[in-house]
Amino acid sequence: MPVRPLVLLPDAKLRLVSAPVGPITQEVRALAADMLATMYDAPGIGLAAIQVGVPTRLVVVDLGRKEEDRDPLVLVDPEIVWSSHETRVHEEGCLSIPEYYEEVERPDRVRVRYRDLDGRTVETEADGMLSTCLQHEIDHLNGILFIDHLSRLKRTRVIKKFEKAAKRETTDA
Ligand code: ZN
């Protein structure tokens, strides 16, 4: 389960709309395993395939921060089929936008339909941190980042900061 390099802002890949996974092949299982390894290594609580450069609708999530609490969830072709009118505000971060955290308002609860790695269709209702996390990851599949939910001023500022950092890296190399 090799750790794969993360795609970082402002890489244009993050804006791609990912394609459906289709049949669950060995390749899909291997990608899910690599994504979990990459997420645990970072560490983070959720990762979409496009964040390791693969534009396919695959998401991994694990809210267990400690190794003994691990409870990985792999979602194939997840979609939000219902969301609550009530909203909640939660501080979010993203492995593709390191060291940047901001509060985001999203629906409080969502119902998500997906397939597991055995191809079974699962429908689950999430609230709290899991709800925020699933919405954040499913956004990635549609080329949407959590900074898109912030004011234009904040978004522009963080994008500029990462553009500068990327430029510095190219000049240094
Ligand atoms: Zn993210």
PDB file of C-alpha atoms and ligand atoms in Angstrom:
ATOM      1  CA  MET A   1       0.000   0.000   0.000  1.00  0.00           C
ATOM      2  CA  PRO A   2       2.322   2.764  -1.172  1.00  0.00           C
ATOM      3  CA  VAL A   3       1.724   6.321  -0.069  1.00  0.00           C
ATOM      4  CA  ARG A   4       1.061   8.414  -3.176  1.00  0.00           C
ATOM      5  CA  PRO A   5       2.083  12.071  -3.641  1.00  0.00           C
ATOM      6  CA  LEU A   6      -0.689  14.571  -2.929  1.00  0.00           C
ATOM      7  CA  VAL A   7      -1.962  17.022  -5.536  1.00  0.00           C
ATOM      8  CA  LEU A   8      -1.802  20.523  -4.068  1.00  0.00           C
ATOM      9  CA  LEU A   9      -3.481  23.853  -4.763  1.00  0.00           C
ATOM     10  CA  PRO A  10      -3.206  25.504  -7.335  1.00  0.00           C
ATOM     11  CA  ASP A  11      -2.880  22.319  -9.473  1.00  0.00           C
ATOM     12  CA  ALA A  12      -5.636  22.447 -12.112  1.00  0.00           C
ATOM     13  CA  LYS A  13      -6.330  18.715 -11.626  1.00  0.00           C
ATOM     14  CA  LEU A  14      -8.229  19.639  -8.460  1.00  0.00           C
ATOM     15  CA  ARG A  15     -10.837  21.324 -10.684  1.00  0.00           C
ATOM     16  CA  LEU A  16     -11.593  18.215 -12.767  1.00  0.00           C
ATOM     17  CA  VAL A  17     -14.983  16.533 -12.504  1.00  0.00           C
ATOM     18  CA  SER A  18     -14.142  12.892 -11.762  1.00  0.00           C
ATOM     19  CA  ALA A  19     -15.650  10.035 -13.791  1.00  0.00           C
ATOM     20  CA  PRO A  20     -17.720   7.166 -12.333  1.00  0.00           C
ATOM     21  CA  VAL A  21     -15.659   4.217 -11.077  1.00  0.00           C
ATOM     22  CA  GLY A  22     -17.607   1.562 -12.994  1.00  0.00           C
ATOM     23  CA  PRO A  23     -16.740  -2.095 -12.259  1.00  0.00           C
ATOM     24  CA  ILE A  24     -14.798  -2.654  -9.024  1.00  0.00           C
ATOM     25  CA  THR A  25     -11.568  -4.141 -10.352  1.00  0.00           C
ATOM     26  CA  GLN A  26      -8.321  -5.072  -8.576  1.00  0.00           C
ATOM     27  CA  GLU A  27      -7.021  -1.693  -9.713  1.00  0.00           C
ATOM     28  CA  VAL A  28      -9.852   0.093  -7.882  1.00  0.00           C
ATOM     29  CA  ARG A  29      -9.161  -1.916  -4.700  1.00  0.00           C
ATOM     30  CA  ALA A  30      -5.442  -1.127  -4.941  1.00  0.00           C
ATOM     31  CA  LEU A  31      -6.200   2.576  -5.416  1.00  0.00           C
ATOM     32  CA  ALA A  32      -8.481   2.549  -2.331  1.00  0.00           C
ATOM     33  CA  ALA A  33      -5.718   0.860  -0.279  1.00  0.00           C
ATOM     34  CA  ASP A  34      -3.144   3.415  -1.452  1.00  0.00           C
ATOM     35  CA  MET A  35      -5.541   6.272  -0.690  1.00  0.00           C
ATOM     36  CA  LEU A  36      -6.052   4.996   2.869  1.00  0.00           C
ATOM     37  CA  ALA A  37      -2.275   4.670   3.354  1.00  0.00           C
ATOM     38  CA  THR A  38      -1.790   8.201   1.998  1.00  0.00           C
ATOM     39  CA  MET A  39      -4.555   9.624   4.218  1.00  0.00           C
ATOM     40  CA  TYR A  40      -3.193   7.947   7.382  1.00  0.00           C
ATOM     41  CA  ASP A  41       0.324   9.079   6.536  1.00  0.00           C
ATOM     42  CA  ALA A  42      -0.668  12.752   6.064  1.00  0.00           C
ATOM     43  CA  PRO A  43      -2.569  12.454   8.483  1.00  0.00           C
ATOM     44  CA  GLY A  44      -6.106  13.343   7.453  1.00  0.00           C
ATOM     45  CA  ILE A  45      -9.688  12.112   7.912  1.00  0.00           C
ATOM     46  CA  GLY A  46     -10.792  11.999   4.276  1.00  0.00           C
ATOM     47  CA  LEU A  47      -9.340  11.787   0.780  1.00  0.00           C
ATOM     48  CA  ALA A  48     -10.744  11.819  -2.752  1.00  0.00           C
ATOM     49  CA  ALA A  49      -8.949  10.025  -5.606  1.00  0.00           C
ATOM     50  CA  ILE A  50      -8.284  13.261  -7.498  1.00  0.00           C
ATOM     51  CA  GLN A  51      -6.089  14.327  -4.546  1.00  0.00           C
ATOM     52  CA  VAL A  52      -3.644  11.615  -5.617  1.00  0.00           C
ATOM     53  CA  GLY A  53      -4.150  12.603  -9.260  1.00  0.00           C
ATOM     54  CA  VAL A  54      -6.754  10.003 -10.297  1.00  0.00           C
ATOM     55  CA  PRO A  55     -10.004  11.544 -11.633  1.00  0.00           C
ATOM     56  CA  THR A  56     -12.335   8.760 -10.496  1.00  0.00           C
ATOM     57  CA  ARG A  57     -15.260   8.958  -8.055  1.00  0.00           C
ATOM     58  CA  LEU A  58     -13.627   7.157  -5.140  1.00  0.00           C
ATOM     59  CA  VAL A  59     -13.481   8.500  -1.565  1.00  0.00           C
ATOM     60  CA  VAL A  60     -11.945   7.183   1.648  1.00  0.00           C
ATOM     61  CA  VAL A  61     -12.869   8.440   5.116  1.00  0.00           C
ATOM     62  CA  ASP A  62     -11.798   7.567   8.638  1.00  0.00           C
ATOM     63  CA  LEU A  63     -12.624   9.770  11.603  1.00  0.00           C
ATOM     64  CA  GLY A  64     -10.531   7.598  13.964  1.00  0.00           C
ATOM     65  CA  ARG A  65      -7.568   9.824  14.738  1.00  0.00           C
ATOM     66  CA  LYS A  66      -5.593   7.157  16.587  1.00  0.00           C
ATOM     67  CA  GLU A  67      -4.376   3.916  15.056  1.00  0.00           C
ATOM     68  CA  GLU A  68      -6.400   1.782  17.483  1.00  0.00           C
ATOM     69  CA  ASP A  69      -9.584   3.698  16.608  1.00  0.00           C
ATOM     70  CA  ARG A  70      -9.290   3.144  12.869  1.00  0.00           C
ATOM     71  CA  ASP A  71     -12.522   2.352  11.044  1.00  0.00           C
ATOM     72  CA  PRO A  72     -11.983   3.009   7.330  1.00  0.00           C
ATOM     73  CA  LEU A  73     -14.894   3.694   5.023  1.00  0.00           C
ATOM     74  CA  VAL A  74     -14.452   3.370   1.246  1.00  0.00           C
ATOM     75  CA  LEU A  75     -17.150   4.985  -0.889  1.00  0.00           C
ATOM     76  CA  VAL A  76     -17.455   4.139  -4.580  1.00  0.00           C
ATOM     77  CA  ASP A  77     -19.447   6.625  -6.688  1.00  0.00           C
ATOM     78  CA  PRO A  78     -20.944   8.373  -3.630  1.00  0.00           C
ATOM     79  CA  GLU A  79     -23.756  10.871  -4.085  1.00  0.00           C
ATOM     80  CA  ILE A  80     -25.752  13.023  -1.709  1.00  0.00           C
ATOM     81  CA  VAL A  81     -29.395  12.012  -2.099  1.00  0.00           C
ATOM     82  CA  TRP A  82     -30.788  14.264   0.642  1.00  0.00           C
ATOM     83  CA  SER A  83     -29.532  17.120   2.802  1.00  0.00           C
ATOM     84  CA  SER A  84     -31.126  18.877   5.770  1.00  0.00           C
ATOM     85  CA  HIS A  85     -32.303  22.484   5.699  1.00  0.00           C
ATOM     86  CA  GLU A  86     -30.561  23.058   9.025  1.00  0.00           C
ATOM     87  CA  THR A  87     -26.924  23.962   8.622  1.00  0.00           C
ATOM     88  CA  ARG A  88     -23.862  23.728  10.828  1.00  0.00           C
ATOM     89  CA  VAL A  89     -20.556  25.563  10.841  1.00  0.00           C
ATOM     90  CA  HIS A  90     -17.398  23.525  11.204  1.00  0.00           C
ATOM     91  CA  GLU A  91     -13.727  24.287  10.791  1.00  0.00           C
ATOM     92  CA  GLU A  92     -12.335  22.497   7.726  1.00  0.00           C
ATOM     93  CA  GLY A  93      -8.927  21.809   6.308  1.00  0.00           C
ATOM     94  CA  CYS A  94      -7.799  19.915   3.206  1.00  0.00           C
ATOM     95  CA  LEU A  95      -4.743  17.773   2.463  1.00  0.00           C
ATOM     96  CA  SER A  96      -4.478  19.609  -0.878  1.00  0.00           C
ATOM     97  CA  ILE A  97      -4.391  22.995   0.907  1.00  0.00           C
ATOM     98  CA  PRO A  98      -1.983  22.251   3.777  1.00  0.00           C
ATOM     99  CA  GLU A  99      -1.981  24.305   6.988  1.00  0.00           C
ATOM    100  CA  TYR A 100      -5.072  26.306   6.042  1.00  0.00           C
ATOM    101  CA  TYR A 101      -8.244  26.087   8.132  1.00  0.00           C
ATOM    102  CA  GLU A 102     -11.491  28.015   7.906  1.00  0.00           C
ATOM    103  CA  GLU A 103     -15.057  27.680   9.136  1.00  0.00           C
ATOM    104  CA  VAL A 104     -17.531  26.480   6.506  1.00  0.00           C
ATOM    105  CA  GLU A 105     -21.325  26.389   6.705  1.00  0.00           C
ATOM    106  CA  ARG A 106     -22.943  23.268   5.221  1.00  0.00           C
ATOM    107  CA  PRO A 107     -26.147  21.255   5.659  1.00  0.00           C
ATOM    108  CA  ASP A 108     -26.152  19.673   9.120  1.00  0.00           C
ATOM    109  CA  ARG A 109     -27.182  16.186   7.977  1.00  0.00           C
ATOM    110  CA  VAL A 110     -26.937  14.359   4.660  1.00  0.00           C
ATOM    111  CA  ARG A 111     -27.970  11.002   3.260  1.00  0.00           C
ATOM    112  CA  VAL A 112     -25.314   9.495   1.011  1.00  0.00           C
ATOM    113  CA  ARG A 113     -25.713   6.593  -1.425  1.00  0.00           C
ATOM    114  CA  TYR A 114     -22.608   4.730  -2.548  1.00  0.00           C
ATOM    115  CA  ARG A 115     -21.240   1.268  -3.356  1.00  0.00           C
ATOM    116  CA  ASP A 116     -18.810  -0.521  -1.086  1.00  0.00           C
ATOM    117  CA  LEU A 117     -15.828  -2.455  -2.455  1.00  0.00           C
ATOM    118  CA  ASP A 118     -18.007  -5.585  -2.690  1.00  0.00           C
ATOM    119  CA  GLY A 119     -20.317  -3.718  -5.045  1.00  0.00           C
ATOM    120  CA  ARG A 120     -23.218  -3.513  -2.577  1.00  0.00           C
ATOM    121  CA  THR A 121     -25.269  -0.321  -2.655  1.00  0.00           C
ATOM    122  CA  VAL A 122     -25.335   1.337   0.756  1.00  0.00           C
ATOM    123  CA  GLU A 123     -27.340   4.318   1.942  1.00  0.00           C
ATOM    124  CA  THR A 124     -26.266   6.046   5.118  1.00  0.00           C
ATOM    125  CA  GLU A 125     -27.345   9.143   7.002  1.00  0.00           C
ATOM    126  CA  ALA A 126     -24.562  11.187   8.541  1.00  0.00           C
ATOM    127  CA  ASP A 127     -24.434  14.068  10.980  1.00  0.00           C
ATOM    128  CA  GLY A 128     -21.680  15.922  12.828  1.00  0.00           C
ATOM    129  CA  MET A 129     -18.110  15.591  11.649  1.00  0.00           C
ATOM    130  CA  LEU A 130     -18.900  12.683   9.287  1.00  0.00           C
ATOM    131  CA  SER A 131     -21.516  14.794   7.507  1.00  0.00           C
ATOM    132  CA  THR A 132     -19.031  17.650   6.986  1.00  0.00           C
ATOM    133  CA  CYS A 133     -16.323  15.245   5.864  1.00  0.00           C
ATOM    134  CA  LEU A 134     -18.524  13.420   3.331  1.00  0.00           C
ATOM    135  CA  GLN A 135     -19.762  16.695   1.839  1.00  0.00           C
ATOM    136  CA  HIS A 136     -16.174  17.979   1.583  1.00  0.00           C
ATOM    137  CA  GLU A 137     -14.975  14.789  -0.178  1.00  0.00           C
ATOM    138  CA  ILE A 138     -17.951  14.539  -2.548  1.00  0.00           C
ATOM    139  CA  ASP A 139     -17.289  18.191  -3.503  1.00  0.00           C
ATOM    140  CA  HIS A 140     -13.792  17.090  -4.609  1.00  0.00           C
ATOM    141  CA  LEU A 141     -15.375  14.648  -7.105  1.00  0.00           C
ATOM    142  CA  ASN A 142     -17.040  17.643  -8.727  1.00  0.00           C
ATOM    143  CA  GLY A 143     -13.925  19.827  -8.768  1.00  0.00           C
ATOM    144  CA  ILE A 144     -15.103  21.879  -5.789  1.00  0.00           C
ATOM    145  CA  LEU A 145     -12.798  22.827  -2.903  1.00  0.00           C
ATOM    146  CA  PHE A 146     -13.829  23.924   0.586  1.00  0.00           C
ATOM    147  CA  ILE A 147     -12.375  27.378  -0.104  1.00  0.00           C
ATOM    148  CA  ASP A 148     -15.132  27.790  -2.733  1.00  0.00           C
ATOM    149  CA  HIS A 149     -17.566  28.027   0.184  1.00  0.00           C
ATOM    150  CA  LEU A 150     -15.696  31.028   1.648  1.00  0.00           C
ATOM    151  CA  SER A 151     -15.970  34.704   0.715  1.00  0.00           C
ATOM    152  CA  ARG A 152     -14.288  35.720  -2.538  1.00  0.00           C
ATOM    153  CA  LEU A 153     -11.757  37.763  -0.557  1.00  0.00           C
ATOM    154  CA  LYS A 154     -10.638  34.831   1.589  1.00  0.00           C
ATOM    155  CA  ARG A 155     -10.562  32.477  -1.396  1.00  0.00           C
ATOM    156  CA  THR A 156      -8.474  34.835  -3.529  1.00  0.00           C
ATOM    157  CA  ARG A 157      -6.053  35.353  -0.652  1.00  0.00           C
ATOM    158  CA  VAL A 158      -5.409  31.645  -0.059  1.00  0.00           C
ATOM    159  CA  ILE A 159      -5.110  30.850  -3.796  1.00  0.00           C
ATOM    160  CA  LYS A 160      -2.530  33.644  -4.206  1.00  0.00           C
ATOM    161  CA  LYS A 161      -0.589  32.358  -1.224  1.00  0.00           C
ATOM    162  CA  PHE A 162      -0.368  28.854  -2.712  1.00  0.00           C
ATOM    163  CA  GLU A 163       0.453  30.180  -6.190  1.00  0.00           C
ATOM    164  CA  LYS A 164       3.378  32.070  -4.710  1.00  0.00           C
ATOM    165  CA  ALA A 165       4.548  29.009  -2.787  1.00  0.00           C
ATOM    166  CA  ALA A 166       4.349  26.869  -5.959  1.00  0.00           C
ATOM    167  CA  LYS A 167       6.344  29.464  -7.903  1.00  0.00           C
ATOM    168  CA  ARG A 168       9.015  29.556  -5.201  1.00  0.00           C
ATOM    169  CA  GLU A 169       9.336  25.802  -5.377  1.00  0.00           C
ATOM    170  CA  THR A 170       9.817  25.874  -9.163  1.00  0.00           C
ATOM    171  CA  THR A 171      12.449  28.590  -8.889  1.00  0.00           C
ATOM    172  CA  ASP A 172      14.301  26.728  -6.147  1.00  0.00           C
ATOM    173  CA  ALA A 173      14.420  23.474  -8.102  1.00  0.00           C
TER     174      ALA A 173
HETATM  175 ZN    ZN B   1     -10.104  18.225   0.722  1.00  0.00          ZN
END
